[in-house]
XYZ file of C-alpha atoms in Angstrom:
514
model
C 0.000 0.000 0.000
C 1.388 3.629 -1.491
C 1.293 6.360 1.412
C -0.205 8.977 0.320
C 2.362 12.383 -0.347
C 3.244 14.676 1.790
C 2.097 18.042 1.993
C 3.906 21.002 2.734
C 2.942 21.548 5.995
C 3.843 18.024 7.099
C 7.122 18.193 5.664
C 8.020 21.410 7.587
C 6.748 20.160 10.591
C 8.602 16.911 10.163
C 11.978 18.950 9.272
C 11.308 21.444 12.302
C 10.983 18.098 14.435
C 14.413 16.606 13.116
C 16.263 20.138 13.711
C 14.826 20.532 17.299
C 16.287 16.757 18.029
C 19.173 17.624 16.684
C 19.425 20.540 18.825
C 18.623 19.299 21.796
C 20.938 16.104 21.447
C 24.020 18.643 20.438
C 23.391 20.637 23.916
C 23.230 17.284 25.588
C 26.464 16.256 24.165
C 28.279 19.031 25.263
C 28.033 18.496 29.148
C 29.833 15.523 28.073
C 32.361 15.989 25.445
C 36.042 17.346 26.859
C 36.605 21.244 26.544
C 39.627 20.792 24.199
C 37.467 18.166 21.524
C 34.993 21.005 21.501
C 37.335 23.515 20.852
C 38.947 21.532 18.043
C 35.641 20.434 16.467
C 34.266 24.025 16.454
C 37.674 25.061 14.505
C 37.253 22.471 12.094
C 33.698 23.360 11.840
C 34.616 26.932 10.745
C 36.707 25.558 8.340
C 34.134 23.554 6.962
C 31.511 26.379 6.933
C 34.120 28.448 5.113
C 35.232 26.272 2.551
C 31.565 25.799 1.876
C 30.081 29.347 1.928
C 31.553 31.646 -0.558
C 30.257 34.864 0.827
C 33.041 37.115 2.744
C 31.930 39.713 5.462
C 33.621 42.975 5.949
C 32.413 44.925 9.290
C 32.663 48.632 10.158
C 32.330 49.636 14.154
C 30.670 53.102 14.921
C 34.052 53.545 17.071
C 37.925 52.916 16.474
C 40.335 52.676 18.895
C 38.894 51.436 22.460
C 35.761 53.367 21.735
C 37.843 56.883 21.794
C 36.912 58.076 18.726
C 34.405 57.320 15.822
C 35.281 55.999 12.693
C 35.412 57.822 9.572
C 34.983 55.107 7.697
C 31.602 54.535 9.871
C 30.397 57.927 9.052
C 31.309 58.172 5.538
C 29.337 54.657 4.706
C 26.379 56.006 6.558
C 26.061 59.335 4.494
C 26.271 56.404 1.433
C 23.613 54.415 2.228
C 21.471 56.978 3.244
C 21.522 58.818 -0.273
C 21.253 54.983 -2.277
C 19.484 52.887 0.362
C 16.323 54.489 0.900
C 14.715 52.879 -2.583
C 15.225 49.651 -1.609
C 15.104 49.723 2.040
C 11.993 48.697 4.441
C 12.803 50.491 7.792
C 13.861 53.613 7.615
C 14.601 56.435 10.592
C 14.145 60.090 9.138
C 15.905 63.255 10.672
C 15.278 66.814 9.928
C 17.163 67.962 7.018
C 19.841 71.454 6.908
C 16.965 73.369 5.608
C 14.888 72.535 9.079
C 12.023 71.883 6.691
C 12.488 68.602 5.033
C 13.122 65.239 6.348
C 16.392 62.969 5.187
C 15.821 59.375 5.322
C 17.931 57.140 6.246
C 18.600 53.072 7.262
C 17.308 51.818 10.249
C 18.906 49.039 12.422
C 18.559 45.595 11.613
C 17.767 46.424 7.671
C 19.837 44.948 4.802
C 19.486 46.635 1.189
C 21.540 45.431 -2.513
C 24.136 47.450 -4.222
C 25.212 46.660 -7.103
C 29.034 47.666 -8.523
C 30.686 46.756 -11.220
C 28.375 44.349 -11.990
C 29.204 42.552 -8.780
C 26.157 42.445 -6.168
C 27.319 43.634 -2.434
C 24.661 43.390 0.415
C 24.598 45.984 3.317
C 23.834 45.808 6.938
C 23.059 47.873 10.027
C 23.570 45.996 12.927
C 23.302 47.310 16.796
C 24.455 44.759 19.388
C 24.537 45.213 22.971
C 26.679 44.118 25.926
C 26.307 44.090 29.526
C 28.672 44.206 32.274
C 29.542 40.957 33.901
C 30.080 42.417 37.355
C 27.463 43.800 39.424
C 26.604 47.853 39.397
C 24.055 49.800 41.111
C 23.941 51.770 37.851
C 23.775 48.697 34.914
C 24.515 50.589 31.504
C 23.898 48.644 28.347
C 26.726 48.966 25.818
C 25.692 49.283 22.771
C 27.924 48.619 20.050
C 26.414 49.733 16.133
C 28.111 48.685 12.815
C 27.703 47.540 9.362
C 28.581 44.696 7.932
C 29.510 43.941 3.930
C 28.696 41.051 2.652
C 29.961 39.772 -0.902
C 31.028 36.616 -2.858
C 34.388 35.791 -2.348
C 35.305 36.031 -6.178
C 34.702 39.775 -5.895
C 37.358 40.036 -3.451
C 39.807 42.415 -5.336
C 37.227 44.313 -6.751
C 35.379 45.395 -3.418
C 38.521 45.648 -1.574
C 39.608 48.263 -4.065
C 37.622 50.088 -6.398
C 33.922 49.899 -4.971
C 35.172 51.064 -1.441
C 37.565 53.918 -2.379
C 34.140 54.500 -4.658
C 31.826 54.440 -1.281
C 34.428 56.629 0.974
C 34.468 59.285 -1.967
C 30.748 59.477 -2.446
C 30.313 59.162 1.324
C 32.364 62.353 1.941
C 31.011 64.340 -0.786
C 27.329 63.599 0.512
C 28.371 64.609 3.788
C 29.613 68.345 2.883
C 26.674 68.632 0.632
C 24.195 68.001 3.358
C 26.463 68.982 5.879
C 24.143 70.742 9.109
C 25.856 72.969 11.419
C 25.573 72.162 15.001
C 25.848 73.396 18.417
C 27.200 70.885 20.843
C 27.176 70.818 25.016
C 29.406 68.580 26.968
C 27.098 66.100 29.058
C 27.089 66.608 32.586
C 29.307 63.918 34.216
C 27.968 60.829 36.731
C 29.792 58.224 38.322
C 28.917 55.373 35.502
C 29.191 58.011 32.597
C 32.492 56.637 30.980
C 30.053 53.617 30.028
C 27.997 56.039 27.555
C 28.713 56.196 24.084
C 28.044 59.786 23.368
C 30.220 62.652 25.456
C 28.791 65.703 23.356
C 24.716 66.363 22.867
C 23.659 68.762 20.237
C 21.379 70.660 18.310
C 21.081 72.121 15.134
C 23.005 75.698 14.870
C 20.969 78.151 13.585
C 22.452 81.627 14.587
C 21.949 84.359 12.291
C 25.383 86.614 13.405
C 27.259 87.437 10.396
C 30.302 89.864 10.477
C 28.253 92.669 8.218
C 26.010 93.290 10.976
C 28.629 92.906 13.962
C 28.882 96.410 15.461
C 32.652 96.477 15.479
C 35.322 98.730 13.909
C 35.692 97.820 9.451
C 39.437 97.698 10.580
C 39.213 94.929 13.351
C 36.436 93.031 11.046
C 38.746 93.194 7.782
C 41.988 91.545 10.368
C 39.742 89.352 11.400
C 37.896 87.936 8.381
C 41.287 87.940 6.912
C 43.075 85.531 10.143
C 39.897 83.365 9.576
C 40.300 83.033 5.983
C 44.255 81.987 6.197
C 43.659 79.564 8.696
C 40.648 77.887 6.980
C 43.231 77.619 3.967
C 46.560 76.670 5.357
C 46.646 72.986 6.526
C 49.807 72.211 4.335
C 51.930 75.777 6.022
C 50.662 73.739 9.387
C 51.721 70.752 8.181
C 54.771 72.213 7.395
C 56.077 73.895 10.240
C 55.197 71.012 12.029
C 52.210 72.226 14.313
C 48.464 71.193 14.493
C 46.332 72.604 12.232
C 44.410 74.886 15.085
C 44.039 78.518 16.453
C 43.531 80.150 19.440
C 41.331 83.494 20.303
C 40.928 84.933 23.008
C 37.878 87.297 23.263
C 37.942 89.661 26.437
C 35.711 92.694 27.699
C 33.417 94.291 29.561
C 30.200 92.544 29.042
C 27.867 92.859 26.611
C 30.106 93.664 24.242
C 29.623 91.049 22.251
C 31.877 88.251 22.529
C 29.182 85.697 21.823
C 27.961 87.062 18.724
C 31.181 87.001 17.511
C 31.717 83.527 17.914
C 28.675 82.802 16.144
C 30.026 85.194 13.256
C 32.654 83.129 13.115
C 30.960 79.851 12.833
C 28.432 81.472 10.145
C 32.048 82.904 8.144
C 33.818 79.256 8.501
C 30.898 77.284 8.303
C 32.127 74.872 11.327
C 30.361 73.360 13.899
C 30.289 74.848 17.862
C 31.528 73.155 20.542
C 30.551 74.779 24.074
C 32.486 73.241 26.967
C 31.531 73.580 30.271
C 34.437 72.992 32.520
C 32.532 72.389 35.429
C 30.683 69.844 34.474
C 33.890 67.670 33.298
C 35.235 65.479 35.963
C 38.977 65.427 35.874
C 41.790 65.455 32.654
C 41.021 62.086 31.388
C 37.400 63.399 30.645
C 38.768 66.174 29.334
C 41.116 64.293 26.520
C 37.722 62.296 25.779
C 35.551 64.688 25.162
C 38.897 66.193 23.127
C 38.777 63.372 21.151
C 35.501 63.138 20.183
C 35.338 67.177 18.394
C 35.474 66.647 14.890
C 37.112 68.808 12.605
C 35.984 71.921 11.293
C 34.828 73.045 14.412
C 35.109 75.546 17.141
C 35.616 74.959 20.604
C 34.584 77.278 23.374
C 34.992 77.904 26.716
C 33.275 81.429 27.646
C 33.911 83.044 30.803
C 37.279 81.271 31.143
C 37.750 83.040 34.616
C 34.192 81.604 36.363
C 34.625 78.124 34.742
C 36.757 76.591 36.879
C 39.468 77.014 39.672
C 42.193 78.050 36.836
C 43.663 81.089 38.242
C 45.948 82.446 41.167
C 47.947 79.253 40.564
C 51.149 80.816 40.301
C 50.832 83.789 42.359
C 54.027 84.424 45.114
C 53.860 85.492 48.750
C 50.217 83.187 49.554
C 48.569 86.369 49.526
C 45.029 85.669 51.681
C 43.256 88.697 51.036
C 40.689 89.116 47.619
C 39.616 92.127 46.121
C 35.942 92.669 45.722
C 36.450 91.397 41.750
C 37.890 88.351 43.122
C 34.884 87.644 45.210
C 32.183 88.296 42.761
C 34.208 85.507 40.473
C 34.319 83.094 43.830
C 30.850 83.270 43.548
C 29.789 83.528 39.769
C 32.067 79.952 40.340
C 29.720 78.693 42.628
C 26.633 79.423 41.071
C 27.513 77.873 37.647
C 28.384 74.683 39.727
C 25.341 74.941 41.100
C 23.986 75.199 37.966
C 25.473 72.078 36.625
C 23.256 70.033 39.368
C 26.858 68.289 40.480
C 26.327 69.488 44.056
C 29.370 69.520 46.566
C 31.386 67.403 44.027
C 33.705 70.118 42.372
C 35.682 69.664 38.972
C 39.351 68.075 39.393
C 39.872 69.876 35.805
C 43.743 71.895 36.104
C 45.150 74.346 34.349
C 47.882 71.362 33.553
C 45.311 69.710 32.043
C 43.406 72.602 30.329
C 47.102 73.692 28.674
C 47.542 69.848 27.109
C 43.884 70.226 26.097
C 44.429 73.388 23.751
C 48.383 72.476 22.964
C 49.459 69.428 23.925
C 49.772 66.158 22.409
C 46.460 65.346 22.620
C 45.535 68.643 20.511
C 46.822 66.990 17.569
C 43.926 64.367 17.289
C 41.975 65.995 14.409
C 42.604 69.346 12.924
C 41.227 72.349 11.440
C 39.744 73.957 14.611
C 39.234 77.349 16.369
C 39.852 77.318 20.373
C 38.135 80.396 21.761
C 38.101 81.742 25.036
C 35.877 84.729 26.215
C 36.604 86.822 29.432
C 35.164 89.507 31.074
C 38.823 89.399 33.365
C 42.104 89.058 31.220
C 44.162 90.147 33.901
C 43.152 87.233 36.446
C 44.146 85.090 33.721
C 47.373 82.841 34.531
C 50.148 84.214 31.737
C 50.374 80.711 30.507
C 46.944 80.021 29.608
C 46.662 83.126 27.084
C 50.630 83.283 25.795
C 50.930 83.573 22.094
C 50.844 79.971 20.417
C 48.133 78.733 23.024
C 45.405 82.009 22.392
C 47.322 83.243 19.050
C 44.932 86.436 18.390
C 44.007 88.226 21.585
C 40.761 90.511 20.218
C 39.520 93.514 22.741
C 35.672 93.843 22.538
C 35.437 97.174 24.077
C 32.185 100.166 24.597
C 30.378 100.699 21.681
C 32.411 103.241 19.279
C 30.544 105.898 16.454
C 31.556 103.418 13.408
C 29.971 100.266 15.810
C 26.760 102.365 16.541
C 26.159 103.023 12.090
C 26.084 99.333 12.081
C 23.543 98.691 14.709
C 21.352 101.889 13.198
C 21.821 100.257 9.580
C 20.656 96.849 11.780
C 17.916 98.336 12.917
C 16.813 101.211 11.910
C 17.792 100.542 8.153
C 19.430 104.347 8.174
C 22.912 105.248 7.136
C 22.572 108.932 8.446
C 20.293 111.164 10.595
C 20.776 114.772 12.080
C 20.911 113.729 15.421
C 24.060 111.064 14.585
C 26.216 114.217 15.199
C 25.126 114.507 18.833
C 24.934 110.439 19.182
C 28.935 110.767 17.808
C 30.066 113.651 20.679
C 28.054 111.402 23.510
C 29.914 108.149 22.579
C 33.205 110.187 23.038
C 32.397 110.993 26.545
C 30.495 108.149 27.897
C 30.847 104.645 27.903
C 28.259 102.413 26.499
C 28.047 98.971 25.471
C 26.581 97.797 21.944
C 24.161 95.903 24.092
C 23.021 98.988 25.213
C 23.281 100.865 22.014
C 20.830 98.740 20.519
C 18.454 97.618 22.973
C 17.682 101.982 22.980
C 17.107 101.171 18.901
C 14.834 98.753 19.035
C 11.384 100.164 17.310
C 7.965 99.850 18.607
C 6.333 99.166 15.293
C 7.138 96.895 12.107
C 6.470 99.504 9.795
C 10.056 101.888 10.434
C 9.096 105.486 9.750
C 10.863 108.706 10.073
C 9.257 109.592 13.628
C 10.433 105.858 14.496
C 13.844 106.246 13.865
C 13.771 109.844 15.397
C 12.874 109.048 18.786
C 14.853 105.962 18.557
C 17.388 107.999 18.644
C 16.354 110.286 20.861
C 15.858 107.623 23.226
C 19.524 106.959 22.702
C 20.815 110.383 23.531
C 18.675 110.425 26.453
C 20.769 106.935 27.539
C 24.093 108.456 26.760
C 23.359 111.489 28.817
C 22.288 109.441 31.760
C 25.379 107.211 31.032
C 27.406 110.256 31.122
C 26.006 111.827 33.983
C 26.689 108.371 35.909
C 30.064 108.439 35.081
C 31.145 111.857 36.161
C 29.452 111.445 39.442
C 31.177 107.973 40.340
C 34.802 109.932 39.040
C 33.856 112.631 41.269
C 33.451 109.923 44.390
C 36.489 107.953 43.185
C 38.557 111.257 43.654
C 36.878 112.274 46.966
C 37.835 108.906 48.099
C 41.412 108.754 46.498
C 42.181 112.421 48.468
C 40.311 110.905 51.934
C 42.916 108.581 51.997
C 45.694 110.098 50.660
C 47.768 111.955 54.355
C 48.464 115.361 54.262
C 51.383 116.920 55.633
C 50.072 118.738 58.596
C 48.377 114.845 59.664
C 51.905 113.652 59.058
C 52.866 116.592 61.264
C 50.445 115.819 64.474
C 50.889 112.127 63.933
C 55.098 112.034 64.142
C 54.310 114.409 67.439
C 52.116 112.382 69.110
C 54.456 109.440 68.783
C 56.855 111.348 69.707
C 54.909 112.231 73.230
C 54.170 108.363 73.902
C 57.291 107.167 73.490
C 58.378 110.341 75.755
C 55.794 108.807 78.596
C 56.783 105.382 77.760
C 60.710 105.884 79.346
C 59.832 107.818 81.684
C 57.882 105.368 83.345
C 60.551 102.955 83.247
């Protein structure tokens, strides 16, 4: 008697059953079979597997290097399959485009798509895998670890070894600087468990509109300026051949609101680089310091503003222990405090030096990546230590001073849209003799309507004479004090006079009681 056939559903059950004995007998036999036959039949199982699958697999880790930095080759295959992949692909993650208004799609995790080079047919693949700690933490952080993997048949070898991945790199980098969107980055605050994290910067998308055209700063300083940027920005082979990294230093100092942080953003805008605000206080000793170093790509520029309230960098070299602080010193003690309060770190202070900071703008570690700005911003430059702002660590030291008469046409062309008025005349005498800052200047210039008209920018205007007069006025009175003050304690000669007498008397009294 003929059994009847099969059907497909039997047969997959039956083959499912046979796999799962399988299985389970193989996990049974390996309580029992030595450790060193395992290990020898799993190598010549590899072997076998090789000889008899004729694909090859290429990976590419997120990070190079213990983790310390990430990969260019990484990056540049993820601009590629983002601009060919998302055709083909079935899970895609979308971002917000440079224009803030579109949305750039890209592959998602676990998703494979087809390329095809040469006439050679590559697969892709986004992979995520994540480890755990063996030991036991109060604060468990998963490890993730992303990549992608190349797979291709192993007669294809030379070809995708050569030409079709110089071909992805190249295409990689070019998408990159086409759709290349500017961004702001913040140190993360640190925690005990945060050298476990991936990611040392966050960021978000840098959308400042300073340019240098409506910076209210004299065309002399702007044209030194603009023309310092634009040498830098083109000079990586003179770096390369004088034998220094490819990186500058400013250092921005003044009273405030003179606009040291719109100029920073100018300069981003002019170079096109990315931003990079540290916060000193939140970083927990050097070693963070060199990571989060590390991690800064190029074209970028790195700032620490208010170098003197960031952290405990100054009076480290001063002789004779003096003990007592001026009142400048205090108000720094505590602008200190309060941005470590700020941070949310508590009692726990930075162990950030000025050692460290040094190697972190010029040392060794400075070399890692190129083509970037260090700026520093200072309301203080004399409670600066010497060494921290020497030429060759802050190369281009840049006074942002009260607002000037050419300054003030710039913020009136800003906004007011005027090049000339009758009352700039009076606004030019005023500036001579009082002291104003742009920030100032042009919070007085702000109109009250949309619609700019004539009486507009007139008692603009008049509102700013009215400020510069106060400003003035202010001035005098605290010069008149400061000289009151400076004569009150300056002695006189007739106090010199009764003072060398009365000593004189005591010390007359003094022997003749003994």
């Amino acid at each position: 008697m003929v059994a009847p056939p099969q059907t497909a559903g039997e047969m997959w059950a039956g083959l499912s059953s046979a796999l799962a004995g399988i299985m389970f007998v193989w996990m049974a036999a390996q309580r029992f079979i030595p450790t060193e036959l395992y290990d020898h039949a799993q190598k010549w199982t590899g072997k076998l597997a090789n000889r008899l699958w004729p694909y090859v697999h290429i990976s590419f880790p997120e990070f190079t290097g213990e983790r310390m930095k990430r990969s260019e080759a990484y990056v540049a295959i993820e601009a590629y399959l983002a601009a060919t992949s998302t055709d083909y692909a079935r899970r895609l993650k979308a971002e917000v485009g440079k224009d803030s208004s579109s949305l750039v799609l890209s592959m998602d995790e676990h998703e494979e798509v087809t390329d095809v080079f040469g006439g050679a047919t590559v697969w892709w693949s986004s992979h995520k895998a994540a480890s755990r700690s063996q030991g036991f933490s109060f604060y468990p952080a998963t490890d993730e670890k992303q990549y992608y993997v190349l797979t291709f048949h192993r007669r294809h070898r030379k070809m995708v070894n050569g030409a079709y991945l110089a071909h992805v790199m190249e295409k990689g980098k070019a998408i990159r600087v086409q759709k290349r969107q500017r961004k702001l980055f913040t140190n993360c605050p640190h925690l005990d468990w945060s050298d476990y994290r991936k990611h040392l910067w966050s960021h978000v998308v840098f959308d400042h509109p300073a340019t240098f055209e409506t910076l209210a700063l004299e065309p002399e300083v702007k044209r030194d300026i603009l023309q310092d940027l634009s040498t830098f920005k083109e000079s990586k082979e003179y770096y390369s051949k004088v034998g220094k990294p490819w990186k500058r230093g400013y250092l921005l100092y003044g009273p405030p609101g003179t606009g040291k942080s719109t100029m920073i953003a100018a300069m981003a805008n002019f170079l096109d680089y990315d931003v990079y605000d540290l916060e000193l206080t939140a970083v927990k000793n050097n070693s963070m310091l060199r990571k989060l170093l590390i991690e800064i790509t190029p074209k970028s520029i790195v700032v620490i503003e208010d170098i003197d309230c960031s952290a405990d960098l100054t009076g480290k070299r001063k002789p004779g222990g003096r003990d007592e602080k001026t009142s400048e010193e205090t108000e720094i003690e505590k602008a200190k405090a309060a941005a470590t309060a700020a941070a949310g770190r508590g009692n726990e202070e930075s162990k950030v030096t000025l050692s460290g900071l040094l190697n972190f703008i010029d040392g060794i570690w400075s070399a890692c990546g190129g083509e970037r700005i260090i700026v520093f911003t200072t309301n203080y430059v004399d409670k600066l230590d010497p060494a921290l702002i020497r030429r060759g660590r802050m190369d281009k030291h840049i006074e942002l001073s009260y607002c000037t008469f050419e300054a003030f046409k710039v913020l009136a062309r800003n906004y007011l849209g005027v090049d000339s008025h009758p009352l700039f005349p009076a606004v030019h005498q005023l500036l001579i003799e009082a002291k104003i800052t742009p920030a100032d200047v042009a919070e007085n210039l702000i109109p009250k309507t949309r619609s700019i008209q004539a009486e507009d920018v007139r008692a603009c205007l008049e509102n700013l004479l009215e400020a510069l007069e106060e400003a003035k006025k202010k001035q005098e009175e605290e010069a008149a004090a400061a000289a009151v003050a400076a004569a009150a304690a300056e002695p006189s000669p007739e106090k010199e006079k009764k003072g060398g007498g009365s000593a004189g008397t005591e010390g007359a009294v003094a022997v003749t009681r003994e």
